[in-house]
Structure formats: structure tokens, C-alpha cells
């Protein structure tokens, strides 16, 4: 009888403990809003939920990267837009000084304003992001992109060509910055011929810059300097021709020279003194291309404007150089702004796509693991009733004595 009593007691106690366990599990499922509390509850479902959680974490990181990337690109866009406005103002000022009516004091006033614009551009080219990095310095973003060499007075680029790409989806990564070298430093100085020998009083000028630029770009030989050597030859009978490396051009460029009149060739004009004796020859070449940045360009023009002894012809040459380099820099800025706009559109599109993927992910996870509220409440109530029944049974068994069995 004692053995029977112990068995009944243990069964009643186990019934209570099992009911409590089932009720606790139902309450946990309700509070955690999931029916899968451990992999044992649904091995296949648990594996799918783990995969979905990993996918969500990855997409969340992409979204964080997208926000950072958009902020970086937005800052760069703001800086370049401001620079573009300054370049327009610079161009207006430079053109105004070329009308030939400005006095030295007026030129100095323009130079003062250009100095302020130069300082503004210098600051913008060394813009720092929220994390302290210099946005135009490439990978060397812990140091300023541009510094002034105190010994030469030149502004020098101290960064590199790199750009920091950020992953915004499984297959898409976009640069979060642009190197200042590509925007501000890769600006060719104005192409112009270099005269090595000519009769006294000869003036060689570029009258059509676009035409000469086209000639230069199509004919400059970086491998064989001899092919960059040209000459204008005029014989005693006033017949002229243009030679390249001592050979006639194909097709030949020939004509009859009239004293005092210009000889034109691919945007160039050769003006010999009317008293020049014939035959005569002008030797010129296409010099190697040079690159500079807008800060040095402005510095050169500011110095020219502040020079009281500069001639109108000398000022006009520097003015033409300055305008060409301002235009080239502005074109680089415009191109970069267009590229930035494209990248920003991609970021927005990918961000929205990732947001949709997160919603789909959450919906799929809910279908697999989310607990049904009504079913969970019903289960809790059912386990509560079962627990009460098990408790009542345990109370009766525990109250039973040996005399009850004897009777």
C-alpha cells in the first residue's frame, strides 16, 4: 500500500510540474511573440528563422552604409555646388579685367576679391566630413588634400587617386568620395605653340583656341619629340609652306605671303614684320602638356593684376590661360556633380529596394515562427485549467492517510 501511495503522489506531482512547464512555455511564446523558443520546437522552422535573421542583419548593414554614403555624397555635392558658384564669379571678374579700360587701382581691387575667392576655394577643397576625414584627399583622408608650399608659394595636392567604396547591396558598391586630383588638379594649362626661332618682330598668337586645341590633341607625339617640330618657310618669291619635322604636311599647307598680313594655320596666326627680308623661316613646336590646379592659376593671375609694369599683351596672355583653366575646372566640377547625382539616385533606389526586402523578410519570418495570439491565449487558459486539475488531484492524494487504505 505504501508503494501504491508513493506512485500516486509522484504521478500527481509530475502532473503539476508538467502542467506548469507547458503553461510557462505558452506564456513565453506569447511574451516573445514566437512559437519557436528552441530549435527542438521546430528544427526546420528554426533553421529558416536563423537564415532570415542573418539576411536581415546583412540588409540592415547595407541600409546603414546607404545612409552614410548618402550623407557623404550630399556633403560633396554641397561643396562642389558652392565651388561652381565661386568659379562663375571668378570667370566674370577675370573677363572684366580684359577690356583694357581698368586702371592699376581697379585691377588691384579685382585681385583682392580674387584672393578671397582663392581662400574660399582652398577651404572648400580641404572640406572635412563629420568623422574628420578630408573628402577630397582620396585614401590619405587624415591629412589635408591641399597644402601650400611655403618655399615655392605653389598649392600642392597631398592626397592620392583613391576613393572609399561602400557596399549598399550584395552586388553594388559605390564610391563615397572623389579625389581632388581628378577634379581640381588634372587641368591642362592652355595649349599654345612654342616658338624656337623667328625673324625679329615676328608675333605668333593663337587666334582660335578650340581649333588649335584640336590640332594639338590630334598631332602631339609623346613618343617622338621630333614629330612635334614644325616650321613656316617663306621663299624669296613669297611662297610659303608648313613643314613637320622638315617634311611637307599631307595634304600640303601652302600659300602666297603678303607682307604685313597674317599667315593662319590651325588656329594660329603668324605675323611677320612687314620689313622682314625674304626668304624667312619661323620654327615652332608643340610643347609637352602641363597640368595645374585652380589655386595656382588664380595665384598667377592675382600676381599679374598686382604688377604695375605688366603690358596689356602680357596680361591678355595670362588672362587667356586663366579663363581656359577656370573653364576646364568648372567642366570637371560639372561632370563630378552629374556623377554624384547618378550615384545618389542609385543609393535611393537600392535603399528602397532593401526596405522592401526587409518587409518581405519580416513577413516570411512571421509566417514561420510568429505565434497566433488567440491560439496562445487559448493554450494558456487550457494549461491553467490543467494545472488547477492537477493541483486538486495532488491535494487529494496528499491528504490521503494509511487509515483511508485500511478502511
C-alpha angles and dihedrals in degrees: 000000000000089000091051091050092051092049091051091048093051093046091052092047092049089049090056093046093048092048091049090049093050091047092048090050092050091049091049091050090052096046094045093040093228134102092206107076094158135008088257091068092064116351095189093044092047090054091051092047090051090051091048091049091052090049091049092050090052093049090047088056090049089052091050089050090049092054092049091046093049091050092050093047091045091054092049091048091053092049095048092046089054090048091050090056090050091050091053090052090048092052091051092051094047093049091049092058091057098067092090096233100090116110122221090259091052091050089051090053091053090047090054092054091046089053089056091048090048090053090048092050091047090054093047092049087055095048115151127214124228090272091055097254120138105243097209098044098086113216090342089073097141092072129052116278092224132032132174117241102227093201096053100022090230124136109235133196110235100180131077140240095267129117128194111240121205125205111233099167138008092276105019127080123164133194112258095201143019127230114248088221091069094045106036108014105044091074117128118223114238113291113237136154121261113222113214100176134010141147115274114278095024115143120198117191140166107241098172110035096184092053093047092046089054091049091047096049092047097046110030108113113206093184103048114035090190089071089061092062116102136172139193110216124192118186128210091268091058093252113140137193137177118237131195115208087342094308130106115256122250109266094025119248107215140147147141118281119224115200112252094017127107124250110219126208127168096327094323128111123203114198116186123192108265089235094055110129118234139267094053137164136202116199117200138160143199104250122214113277117260130202131209140162131250093252093060091042091056091044091056093049093046089054090049092051091050092051108099092193099053115121124230091247092052092047091050091054092052090043091056090049091049096048092048092052093045089052092047092050091047090051090051090050091049091049092050092048090052090050090048090052090053092049092048090052090051091049091052093047094048092044091055091046091051090049089055090048090053090053091049090047092052093047093050091047090050091052090053104040113007115116121237106241096213093045091048093050090047091050091050090051091047092050090046090056090046090050092050091050092048090048092051091048091049091050092054094047092047091051093054114107135195090258089061089060093045091054 
